[in-house]
Coordinates of C-alpha atoms and ligand atoms in Angstrom, one line a residue:
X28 CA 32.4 5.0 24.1
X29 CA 33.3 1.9 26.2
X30 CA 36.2 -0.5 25.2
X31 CA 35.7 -4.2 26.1
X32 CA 37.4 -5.5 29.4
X33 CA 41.3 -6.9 28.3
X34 CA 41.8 -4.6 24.7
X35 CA 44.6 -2.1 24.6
X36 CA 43.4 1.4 25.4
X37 CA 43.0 3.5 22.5
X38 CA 46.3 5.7 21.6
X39 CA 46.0 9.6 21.0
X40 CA 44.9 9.3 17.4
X41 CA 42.5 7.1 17.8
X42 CA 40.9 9.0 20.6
X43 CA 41.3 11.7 18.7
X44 CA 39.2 10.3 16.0
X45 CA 37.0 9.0 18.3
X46 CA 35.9 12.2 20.1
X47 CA 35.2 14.2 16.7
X48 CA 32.5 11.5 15.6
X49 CA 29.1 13.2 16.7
X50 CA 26.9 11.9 19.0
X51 CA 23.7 10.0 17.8
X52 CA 21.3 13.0 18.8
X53 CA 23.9 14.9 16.7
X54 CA 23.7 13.4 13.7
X55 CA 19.8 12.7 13.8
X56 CA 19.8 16.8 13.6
X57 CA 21.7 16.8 10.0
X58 CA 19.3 18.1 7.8
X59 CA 19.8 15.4 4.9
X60 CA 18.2 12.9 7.6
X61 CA 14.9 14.9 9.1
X62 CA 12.9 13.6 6.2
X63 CA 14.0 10.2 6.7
X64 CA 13.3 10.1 10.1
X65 CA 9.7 11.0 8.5
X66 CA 9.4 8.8 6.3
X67 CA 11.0 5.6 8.1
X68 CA 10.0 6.8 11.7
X69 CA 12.2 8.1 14.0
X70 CA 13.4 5.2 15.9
X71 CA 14.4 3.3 13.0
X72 CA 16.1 6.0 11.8
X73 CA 18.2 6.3 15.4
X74 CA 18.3 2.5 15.4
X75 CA 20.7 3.0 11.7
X76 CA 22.8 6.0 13.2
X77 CA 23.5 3.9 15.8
X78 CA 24.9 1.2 14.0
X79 CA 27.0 3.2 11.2
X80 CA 28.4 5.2 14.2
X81 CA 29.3 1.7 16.6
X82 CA 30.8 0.3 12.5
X83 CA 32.9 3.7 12.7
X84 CA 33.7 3.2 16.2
X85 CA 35.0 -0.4 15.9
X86 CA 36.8 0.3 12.7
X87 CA 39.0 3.1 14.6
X88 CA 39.4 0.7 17.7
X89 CA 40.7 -1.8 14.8
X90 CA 43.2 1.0 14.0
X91 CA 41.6 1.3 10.2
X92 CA 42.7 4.9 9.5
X93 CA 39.6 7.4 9.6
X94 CA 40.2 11.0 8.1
X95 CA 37.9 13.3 8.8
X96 CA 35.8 13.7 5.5
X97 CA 34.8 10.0 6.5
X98 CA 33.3 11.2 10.5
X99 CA 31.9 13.9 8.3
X100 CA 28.7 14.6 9.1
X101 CA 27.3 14.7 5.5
X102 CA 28.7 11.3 5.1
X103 CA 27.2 9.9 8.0
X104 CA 23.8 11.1 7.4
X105 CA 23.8 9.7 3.9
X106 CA 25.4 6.3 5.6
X107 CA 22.7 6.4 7.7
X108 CA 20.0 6.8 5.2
X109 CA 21.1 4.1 3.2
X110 CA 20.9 1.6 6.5
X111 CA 17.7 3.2 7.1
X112 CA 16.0 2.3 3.4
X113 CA 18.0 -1.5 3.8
X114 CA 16.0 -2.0 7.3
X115 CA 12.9 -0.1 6.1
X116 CA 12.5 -1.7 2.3
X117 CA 10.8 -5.0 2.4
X118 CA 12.7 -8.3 1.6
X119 CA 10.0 -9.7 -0.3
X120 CA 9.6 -7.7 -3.4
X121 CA 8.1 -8.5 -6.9
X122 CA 10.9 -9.6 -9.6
X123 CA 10.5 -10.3 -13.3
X124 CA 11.1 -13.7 -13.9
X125 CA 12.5 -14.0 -17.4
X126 CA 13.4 -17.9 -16.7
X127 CA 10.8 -19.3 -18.7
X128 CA 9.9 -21.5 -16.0
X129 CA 6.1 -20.7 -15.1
X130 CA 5.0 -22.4 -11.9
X131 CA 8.9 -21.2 -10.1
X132 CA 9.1 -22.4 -7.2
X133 CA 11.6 -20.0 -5.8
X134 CA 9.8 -16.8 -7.5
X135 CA 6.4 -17.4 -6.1
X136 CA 5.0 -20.5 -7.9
X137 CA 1.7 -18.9 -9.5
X138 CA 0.9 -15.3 -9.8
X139 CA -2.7 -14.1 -9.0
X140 CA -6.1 -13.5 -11.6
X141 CA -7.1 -9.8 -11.3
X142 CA -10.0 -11.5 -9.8
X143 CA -8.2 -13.1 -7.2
X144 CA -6.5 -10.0 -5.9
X145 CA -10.0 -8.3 -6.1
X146 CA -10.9 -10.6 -3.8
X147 CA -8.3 -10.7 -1.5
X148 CA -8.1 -6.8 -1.0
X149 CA -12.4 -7.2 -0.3
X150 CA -12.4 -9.9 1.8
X151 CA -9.2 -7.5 3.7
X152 CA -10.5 -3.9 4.4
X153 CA -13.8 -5.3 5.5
X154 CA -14.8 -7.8 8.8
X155 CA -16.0 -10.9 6.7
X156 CA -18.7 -13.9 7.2
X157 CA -15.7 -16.0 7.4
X158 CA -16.8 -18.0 10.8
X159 CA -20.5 -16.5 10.5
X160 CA -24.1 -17.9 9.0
X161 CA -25.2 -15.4 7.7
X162 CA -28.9 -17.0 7.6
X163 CA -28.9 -18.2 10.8
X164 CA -26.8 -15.6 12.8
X165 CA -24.5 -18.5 14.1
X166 CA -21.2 -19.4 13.8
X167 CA -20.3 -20.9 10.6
X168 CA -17.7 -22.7 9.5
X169 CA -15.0 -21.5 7.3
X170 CA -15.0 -24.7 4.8
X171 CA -18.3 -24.3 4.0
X172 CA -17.1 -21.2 1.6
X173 CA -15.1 -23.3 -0.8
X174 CA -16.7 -26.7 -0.7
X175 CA -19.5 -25.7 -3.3
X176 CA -17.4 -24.1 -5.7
X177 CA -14.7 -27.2 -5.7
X178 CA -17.4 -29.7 -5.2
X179 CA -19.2 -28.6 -8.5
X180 CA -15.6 -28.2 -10.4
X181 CA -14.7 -31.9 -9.5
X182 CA -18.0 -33.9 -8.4
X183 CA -16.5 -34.8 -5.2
X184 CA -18.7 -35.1 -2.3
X185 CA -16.7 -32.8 -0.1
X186 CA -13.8 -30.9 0.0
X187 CA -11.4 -29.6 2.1
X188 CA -8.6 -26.8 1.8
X189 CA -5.4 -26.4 4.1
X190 CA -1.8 -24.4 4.1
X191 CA -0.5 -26.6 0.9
X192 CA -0.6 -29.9 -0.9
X193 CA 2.3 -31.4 1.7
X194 CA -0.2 -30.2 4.7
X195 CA -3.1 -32.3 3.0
X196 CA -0.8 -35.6 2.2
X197 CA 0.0 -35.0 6.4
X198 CA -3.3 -34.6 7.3
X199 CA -4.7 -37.4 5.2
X200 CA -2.1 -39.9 6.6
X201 CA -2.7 -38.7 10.4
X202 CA -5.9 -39.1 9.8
X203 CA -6.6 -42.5 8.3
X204 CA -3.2 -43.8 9.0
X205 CA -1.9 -42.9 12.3
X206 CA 0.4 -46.4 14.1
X207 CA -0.4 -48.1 10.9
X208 CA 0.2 -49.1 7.4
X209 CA 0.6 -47.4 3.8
X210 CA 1.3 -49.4 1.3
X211 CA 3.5 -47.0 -1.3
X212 CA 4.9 -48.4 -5.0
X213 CA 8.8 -47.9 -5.1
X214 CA 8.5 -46.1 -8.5
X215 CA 6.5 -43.4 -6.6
X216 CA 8.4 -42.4 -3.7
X217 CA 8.8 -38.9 -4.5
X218 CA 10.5 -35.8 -3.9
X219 CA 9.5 -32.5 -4.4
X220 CA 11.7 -29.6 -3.5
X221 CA 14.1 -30.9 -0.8
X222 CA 11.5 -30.4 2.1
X223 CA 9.2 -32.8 1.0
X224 CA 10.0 -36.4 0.8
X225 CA 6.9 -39.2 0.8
X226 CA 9.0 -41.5 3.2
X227 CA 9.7 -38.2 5.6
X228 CA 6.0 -37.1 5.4
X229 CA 5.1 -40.4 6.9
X230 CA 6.9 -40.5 9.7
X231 CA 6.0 -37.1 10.4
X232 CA 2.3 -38.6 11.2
X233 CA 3.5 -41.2 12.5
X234 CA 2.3 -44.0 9.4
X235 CA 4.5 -46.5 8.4
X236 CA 5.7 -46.7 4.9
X237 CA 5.5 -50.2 3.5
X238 CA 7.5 -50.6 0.3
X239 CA 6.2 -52.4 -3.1
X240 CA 7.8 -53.3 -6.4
X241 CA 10.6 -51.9 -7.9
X242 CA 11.8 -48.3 -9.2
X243 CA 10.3 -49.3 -12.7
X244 CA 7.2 -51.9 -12.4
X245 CA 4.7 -52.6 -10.0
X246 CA 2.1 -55.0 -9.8
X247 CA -1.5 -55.0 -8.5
X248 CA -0.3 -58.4 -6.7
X249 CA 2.6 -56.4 -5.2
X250 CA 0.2 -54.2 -3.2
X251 CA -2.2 -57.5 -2.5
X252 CA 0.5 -59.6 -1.3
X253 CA 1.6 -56.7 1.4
X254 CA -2.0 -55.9 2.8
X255 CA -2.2 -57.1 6.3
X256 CA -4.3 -56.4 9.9
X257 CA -2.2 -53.3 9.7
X258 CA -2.9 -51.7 6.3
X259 CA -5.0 -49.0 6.2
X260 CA -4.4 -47.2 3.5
X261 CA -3.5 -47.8 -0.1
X262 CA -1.6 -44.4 -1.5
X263 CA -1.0 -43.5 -5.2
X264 CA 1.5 -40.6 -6.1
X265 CA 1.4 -38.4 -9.3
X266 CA 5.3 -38.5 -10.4
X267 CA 4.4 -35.1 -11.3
X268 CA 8.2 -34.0 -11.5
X269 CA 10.2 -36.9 -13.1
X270 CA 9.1 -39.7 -15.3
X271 CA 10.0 -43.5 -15.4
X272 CA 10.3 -44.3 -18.8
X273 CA 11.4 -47.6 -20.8
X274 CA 10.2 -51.2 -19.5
X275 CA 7.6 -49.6 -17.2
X276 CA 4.2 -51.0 -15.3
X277 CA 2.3 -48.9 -12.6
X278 CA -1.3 -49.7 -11.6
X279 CA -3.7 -47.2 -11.8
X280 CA -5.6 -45.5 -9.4
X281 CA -9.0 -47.7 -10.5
X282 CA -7.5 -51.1 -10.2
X283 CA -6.2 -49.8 -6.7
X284 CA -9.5 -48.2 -5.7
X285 CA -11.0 -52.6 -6.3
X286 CA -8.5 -53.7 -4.5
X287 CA -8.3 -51.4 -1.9
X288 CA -12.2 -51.2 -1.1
X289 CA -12.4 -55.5 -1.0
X290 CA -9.9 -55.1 2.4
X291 CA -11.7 -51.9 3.6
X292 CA -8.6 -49.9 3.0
X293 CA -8.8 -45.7 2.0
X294 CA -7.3 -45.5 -1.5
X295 CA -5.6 -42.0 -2.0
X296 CA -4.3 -40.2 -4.8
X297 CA -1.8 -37.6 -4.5
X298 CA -2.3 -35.4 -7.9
X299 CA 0.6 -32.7 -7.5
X300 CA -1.1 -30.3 -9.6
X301 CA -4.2 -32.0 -10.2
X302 CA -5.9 -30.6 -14.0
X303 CA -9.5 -29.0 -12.7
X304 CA -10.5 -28.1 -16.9
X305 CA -10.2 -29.5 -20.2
X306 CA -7.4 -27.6 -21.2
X307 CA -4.7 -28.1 -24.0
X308 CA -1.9 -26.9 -21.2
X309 CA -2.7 -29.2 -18.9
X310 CA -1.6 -32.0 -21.6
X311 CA -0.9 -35.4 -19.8
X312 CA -1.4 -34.0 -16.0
X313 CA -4.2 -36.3 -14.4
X314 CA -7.2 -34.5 -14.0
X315 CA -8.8 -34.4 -10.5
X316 CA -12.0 -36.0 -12.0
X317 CA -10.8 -38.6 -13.1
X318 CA -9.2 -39.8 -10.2
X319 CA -12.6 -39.5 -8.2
X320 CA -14.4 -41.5 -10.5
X321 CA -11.4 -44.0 -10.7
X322 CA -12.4 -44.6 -7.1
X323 CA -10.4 -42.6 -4.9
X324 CA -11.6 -41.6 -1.5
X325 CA -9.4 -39.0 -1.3
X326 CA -7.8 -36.8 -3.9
X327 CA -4.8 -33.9 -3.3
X328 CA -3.7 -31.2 -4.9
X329 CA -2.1 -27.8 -5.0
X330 CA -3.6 -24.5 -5.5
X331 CA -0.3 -22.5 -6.8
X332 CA 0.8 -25.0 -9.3
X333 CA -1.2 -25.7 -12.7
X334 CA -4.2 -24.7 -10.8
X335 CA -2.9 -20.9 -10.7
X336 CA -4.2 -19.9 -7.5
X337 CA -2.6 -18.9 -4.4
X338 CA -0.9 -21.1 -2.2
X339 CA -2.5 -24.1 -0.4
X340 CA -3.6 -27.9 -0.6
X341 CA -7.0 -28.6 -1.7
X342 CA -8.4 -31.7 -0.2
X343 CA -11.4 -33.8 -1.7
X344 CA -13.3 -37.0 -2.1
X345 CA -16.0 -39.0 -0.3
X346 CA -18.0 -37.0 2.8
X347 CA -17.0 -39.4 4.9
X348 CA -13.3 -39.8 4.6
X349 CA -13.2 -35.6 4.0
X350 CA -15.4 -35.4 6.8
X351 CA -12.6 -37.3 9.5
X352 CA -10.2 -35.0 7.8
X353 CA -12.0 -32.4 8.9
X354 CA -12.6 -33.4 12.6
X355 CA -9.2 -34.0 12.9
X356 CA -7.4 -31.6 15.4
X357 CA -4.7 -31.3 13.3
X358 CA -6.8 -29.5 10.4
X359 CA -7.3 -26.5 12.7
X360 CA -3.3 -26.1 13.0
X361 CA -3.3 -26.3 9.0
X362 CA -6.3 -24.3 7.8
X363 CA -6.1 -21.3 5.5
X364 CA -7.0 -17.7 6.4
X365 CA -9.5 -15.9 4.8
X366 CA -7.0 -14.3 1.9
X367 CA -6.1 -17.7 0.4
X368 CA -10.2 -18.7 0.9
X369 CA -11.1 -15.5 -1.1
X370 CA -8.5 -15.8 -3.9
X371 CA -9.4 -19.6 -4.0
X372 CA -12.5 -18.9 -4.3
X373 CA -12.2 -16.1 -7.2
X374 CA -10.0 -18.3 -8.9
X375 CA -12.1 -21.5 -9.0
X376 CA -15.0 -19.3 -10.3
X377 CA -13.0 -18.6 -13.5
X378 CA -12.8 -22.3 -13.5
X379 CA -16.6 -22.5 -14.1
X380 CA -16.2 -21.1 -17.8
X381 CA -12.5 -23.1 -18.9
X382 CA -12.0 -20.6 -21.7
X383 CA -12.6 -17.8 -18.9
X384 CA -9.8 -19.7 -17.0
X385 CA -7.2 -19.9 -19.6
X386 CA -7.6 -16.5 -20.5
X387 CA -7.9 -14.3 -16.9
X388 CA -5.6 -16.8 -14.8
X389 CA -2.0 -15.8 -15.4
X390 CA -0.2 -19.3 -15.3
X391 CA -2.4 -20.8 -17.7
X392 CA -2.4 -17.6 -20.1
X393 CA 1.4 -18.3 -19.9
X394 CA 1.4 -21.7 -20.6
X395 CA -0.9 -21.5 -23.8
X396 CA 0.7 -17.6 -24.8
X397 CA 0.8 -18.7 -28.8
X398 CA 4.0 -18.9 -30.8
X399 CA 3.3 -15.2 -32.1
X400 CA 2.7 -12.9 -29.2
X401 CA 5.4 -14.4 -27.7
X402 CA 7.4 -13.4 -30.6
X403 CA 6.7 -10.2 -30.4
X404 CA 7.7 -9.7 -26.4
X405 CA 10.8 -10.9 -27.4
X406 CA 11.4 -8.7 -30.7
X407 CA 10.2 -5.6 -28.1
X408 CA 12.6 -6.4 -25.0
X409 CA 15.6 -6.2 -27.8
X410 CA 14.1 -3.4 -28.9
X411 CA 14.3 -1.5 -25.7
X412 CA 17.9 -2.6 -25.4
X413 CA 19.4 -1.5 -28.8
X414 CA 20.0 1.6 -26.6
X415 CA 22.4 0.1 -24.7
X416 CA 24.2 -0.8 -27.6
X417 CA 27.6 -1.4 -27.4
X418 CA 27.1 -2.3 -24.1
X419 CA 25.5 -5.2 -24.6
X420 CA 23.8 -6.3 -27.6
X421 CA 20.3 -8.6 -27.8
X422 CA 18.9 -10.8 -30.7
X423 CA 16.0 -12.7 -31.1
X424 CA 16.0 -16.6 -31.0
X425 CA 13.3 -19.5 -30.7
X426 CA 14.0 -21.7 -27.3
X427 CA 11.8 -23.9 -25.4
X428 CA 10.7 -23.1 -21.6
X429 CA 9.1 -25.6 -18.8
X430 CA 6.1 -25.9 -17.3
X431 CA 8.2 -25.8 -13.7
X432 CA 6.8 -26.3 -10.1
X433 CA 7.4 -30.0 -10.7
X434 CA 4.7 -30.3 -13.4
X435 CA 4.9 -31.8 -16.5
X436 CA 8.5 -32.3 -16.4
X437 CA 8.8 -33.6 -19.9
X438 CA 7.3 -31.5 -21.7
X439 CA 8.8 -28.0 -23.4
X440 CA 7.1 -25.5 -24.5
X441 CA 8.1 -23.7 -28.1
X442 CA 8.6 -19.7 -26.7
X443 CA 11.0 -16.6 -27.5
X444 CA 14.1 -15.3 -25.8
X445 CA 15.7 -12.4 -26.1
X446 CA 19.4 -13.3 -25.7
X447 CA 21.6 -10.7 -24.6
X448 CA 25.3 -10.6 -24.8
X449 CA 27.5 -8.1 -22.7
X450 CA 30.4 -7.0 -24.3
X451 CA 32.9 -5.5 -21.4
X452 CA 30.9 -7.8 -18.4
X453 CA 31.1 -11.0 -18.1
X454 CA 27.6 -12.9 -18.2
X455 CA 27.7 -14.0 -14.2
X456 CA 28.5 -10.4 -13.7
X457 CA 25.6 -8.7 -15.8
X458 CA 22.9 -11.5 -14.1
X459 CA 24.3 -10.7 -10.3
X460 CA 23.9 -7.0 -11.7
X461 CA 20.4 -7.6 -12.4
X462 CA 19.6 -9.1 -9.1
X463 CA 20.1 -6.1 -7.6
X464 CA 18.0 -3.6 -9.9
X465 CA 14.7 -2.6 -8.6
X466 CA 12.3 -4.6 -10.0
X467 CA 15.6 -7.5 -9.9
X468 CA 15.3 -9.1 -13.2
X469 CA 16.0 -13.1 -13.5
X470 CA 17.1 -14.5 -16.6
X471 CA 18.6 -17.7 -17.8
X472 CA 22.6 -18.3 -18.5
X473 CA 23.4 -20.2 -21.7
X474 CA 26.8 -19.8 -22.5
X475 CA 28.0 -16.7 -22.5
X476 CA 24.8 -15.6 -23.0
X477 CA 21.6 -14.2 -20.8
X478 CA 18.4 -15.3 -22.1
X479 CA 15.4 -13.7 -21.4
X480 CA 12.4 -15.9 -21.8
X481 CA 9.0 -14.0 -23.3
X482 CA 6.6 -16.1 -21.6
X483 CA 6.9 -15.3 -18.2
X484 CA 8.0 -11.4 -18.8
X485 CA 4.9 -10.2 -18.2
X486 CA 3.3 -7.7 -21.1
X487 CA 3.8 -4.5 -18.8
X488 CA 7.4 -5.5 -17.9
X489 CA 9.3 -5.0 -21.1
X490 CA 10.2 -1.1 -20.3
X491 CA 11.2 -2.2 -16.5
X492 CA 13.7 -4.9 -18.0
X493 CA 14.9 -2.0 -20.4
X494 CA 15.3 0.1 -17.3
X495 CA 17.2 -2.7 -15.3
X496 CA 19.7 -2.9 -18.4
X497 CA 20.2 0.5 -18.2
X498 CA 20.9 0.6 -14.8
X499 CA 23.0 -2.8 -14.4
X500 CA 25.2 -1.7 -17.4
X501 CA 25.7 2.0 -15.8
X502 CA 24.0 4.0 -18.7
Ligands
PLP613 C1 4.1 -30.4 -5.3 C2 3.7 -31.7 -4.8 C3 3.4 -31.8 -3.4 C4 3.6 -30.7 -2.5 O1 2.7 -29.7 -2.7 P1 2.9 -28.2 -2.0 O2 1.7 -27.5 -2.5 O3 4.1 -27.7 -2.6 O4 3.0 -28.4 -0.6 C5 3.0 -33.1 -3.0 N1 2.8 -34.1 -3.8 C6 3.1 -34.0 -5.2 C7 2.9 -35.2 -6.0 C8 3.5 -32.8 -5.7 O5 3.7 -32.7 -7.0

């Protein structure tokens, strides 16, 4: 036990106290901890005893009264376990998001297609032709997996895919913009999520924004009248997460793509989700085709928004402005690994057959669940809580939910909640309860009132949200 240079010497008592705590090799022989110390590992285990005996320590240093139950060693041990299981247990663990929000940013965006998982776990246990021709037993390169699969999805000539949709806006601008001009509308300089700002991500590669129109119209002649000897780009942004409504003008991407290939500028279109199927969910989000054949020489989008894969920025357009993205040296700092390339992949295959997609890829099940089914999720989670009654009590009701993931941001989706009320808790209470269940369970607060949405409980789930209840409301 040392006591730091300059503090009062401990008095009797607290020495006292002090000499009765055992030592750590002590405590590490209590019988309630030799399985942990199994389990968890040994050191990790001596790491936590460590720490709840220096917490003891300081708190009878502090003069905090410490009776001997409390040095215990019983009550160390089980101390110690619990610091053990808080260091040993993973931070990022799977919740049930009853939100209603689909594409969640902050829970994960998409979840993953059976298919895509397969793929990951193959493409994980195994070494892979990741970097390898297989045909010619040389090294191969790892784009070449993907760039069929998307290139037949969109009719690109090429494609390209990196770490996420901001990596492939950086990319694209470092690339074809580097010391010179972009020419941006005002009614498109977006944000999405705090981190990523259009006027931020250029200066980050070093472009320099150039500013036409206003918030709400902008001209083709706005963009002509700004082109100069240092333009070389011309860049069109999906508002994928706000909309400007009321006396409105934007020019689309085709009259841009004229204008922009008379001066020899690259046009670019930055989708945000970017549709890859004709599908009823993706509603009024541009599909990436479209854009391509408006003109665009280059086209990005995410693959964990509407797209429902895993995370990452998929990249295409003409083979030779997605070939200089490619040679870039700043694509190798950005590229995926071979989980996202195998999960990509899986996923885009579903794409091939849309009704395949819309039934084995979870965010777009989600977003087209029907009015029924939905229904009865809802009718079954307050099922599984009539149990708890009095405790709480849950009804039925019709709500809307949101796409999310800064998607669609207008439209709402008809869906089901089961809203639940406690009765001795107050709502903030029962929700900061529920946080800290295993699976954590996220709902909405309306009121008084916890709503949980049916189309993002997940069919499986409705027995661990019962269980959470039960364990948040002590029964
Ligand atoms: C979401 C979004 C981004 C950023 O995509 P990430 O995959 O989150 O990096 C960029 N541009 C637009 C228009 C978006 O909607």
């Amino acid at each position: 036990m040392m006591t730091a240079p300059g503090k009062k010497k401990p008095g009797p008592v607290q020495q006292q106290a002090l000499r009765s705590l055992p030592s750590v090799e002590e405590l590490l022989e209590a019988e309630a901890l030799a399985a942990d110390a199994v389990s968890h590992g040994h050191r990790l285990v001596a790491d936590a005893a460590r720490s709840v005996l220096a917490r003891l320590r300081r708190d009878i240093l502090a003069g905090v009264p410490v009776d001997a139950a409390q040095s215990s060693p019983e009550r160390l041990a089980a101390q110690v376990r619990q610091e053990a299981a808080r260091i040993y247990r993973p931070t990022l663990r799977p919740l049930i998001n009853a939100t209603g929000v689909v594409v969640h940013t902050n829970l994960g965006r998409s979840i993953l297609a059976p298919e895509a998982i397969r793929a990951v776990e193959e493409v994980s246990v195994s070494y892979s032709n990741l970097e390898y021709n297989l045909e010619a037993g040389t090294r191969g390169s790892r784009h070449d997996h993907i760039t069929r699969i998307i290139t037949e999805l969109t009719g690109a000539e090429d494609a390209l895919v990196v770490n996420n949709n901001a990596a492939a806006v950086l990319l694209a601008l470092s690339t074809f913009a580097s010391g010179r001009e972009v020419v941006v509308s005002r009614g498109e300089l977006i944000e999405i999520g705090g981190s990523f700002r259009i006027p931020e991500i250029m200066a980050a590669s070093a472009a320099r924004l150039v500013e036409v129109g206003t918030t709400n119209k902008t001209k083709i002649n706005d963009y002509r009248k700004a082109i100069g000897p240092g333009t070389a780009m011309l860049l069109h942004i999906h508002t994928s997460n706000y909309a400007v409504v009321g006396f409105t003008a934007a020019v689309e991407v085709a009259e841009l793509a004229r204008l922009g290939h008379e001066r020899g500028l690259v046009v670019m279109d930055d989708l945000g989700s970017g549709a890859l199927a004709e599908l009823p969910v993706f509603a009024s989000e541009p599909p990436v085709k479209s854009s391509l054949a408006a003109g665009a020489d280059i086209v990005t989008f995410s693959g964990d928004k509407l797209l429902g894969g895993p995370q990452a920025g998929i990249v295409v357009g003409s083979a030779d402005a997605v070939g200089r993205m490619k040679a870039h040296p700043m694509a190798r700092a950005l590229r995926v690994d071979k989980m996202t390339l195998a999960a990509l992949q899986a996923t885009l295959a579903l794409y091939l057959k849309p009704e395949e997609a819309a039934a084995r890829i979870p965010t777009l099940r989600m977003l087209s669940e029907p009015e029924e089914s939905l229904r009865a999720r809802a009718e079954a989670l307050a099922a599984g809580l009539k149990d708890l009654e009095p405790a709480v009590t849950a009804s039925v009701e019709k709500a809307v939910s949101k796409v999310g993931g800064g998607a669609l941001p207008l439209l709402e989706l008809d869906s089901y909640v089961c809203a639940v009320a406690p009765v001795s808790l107050s709502v903030d209470e029962l929700a900061a309860r529920l946080r800290k269940t295993d699976p954590a369970v996220i709902g909405r607060i309306h009121k008084d009132r916890l709503l949980l949405d049916a189309r993002t409980v997940l069919p499986g789930q409705v027995e661990a949200v019962t269980a959470a209840f039960g364990q948040a409301t002590g029964i």
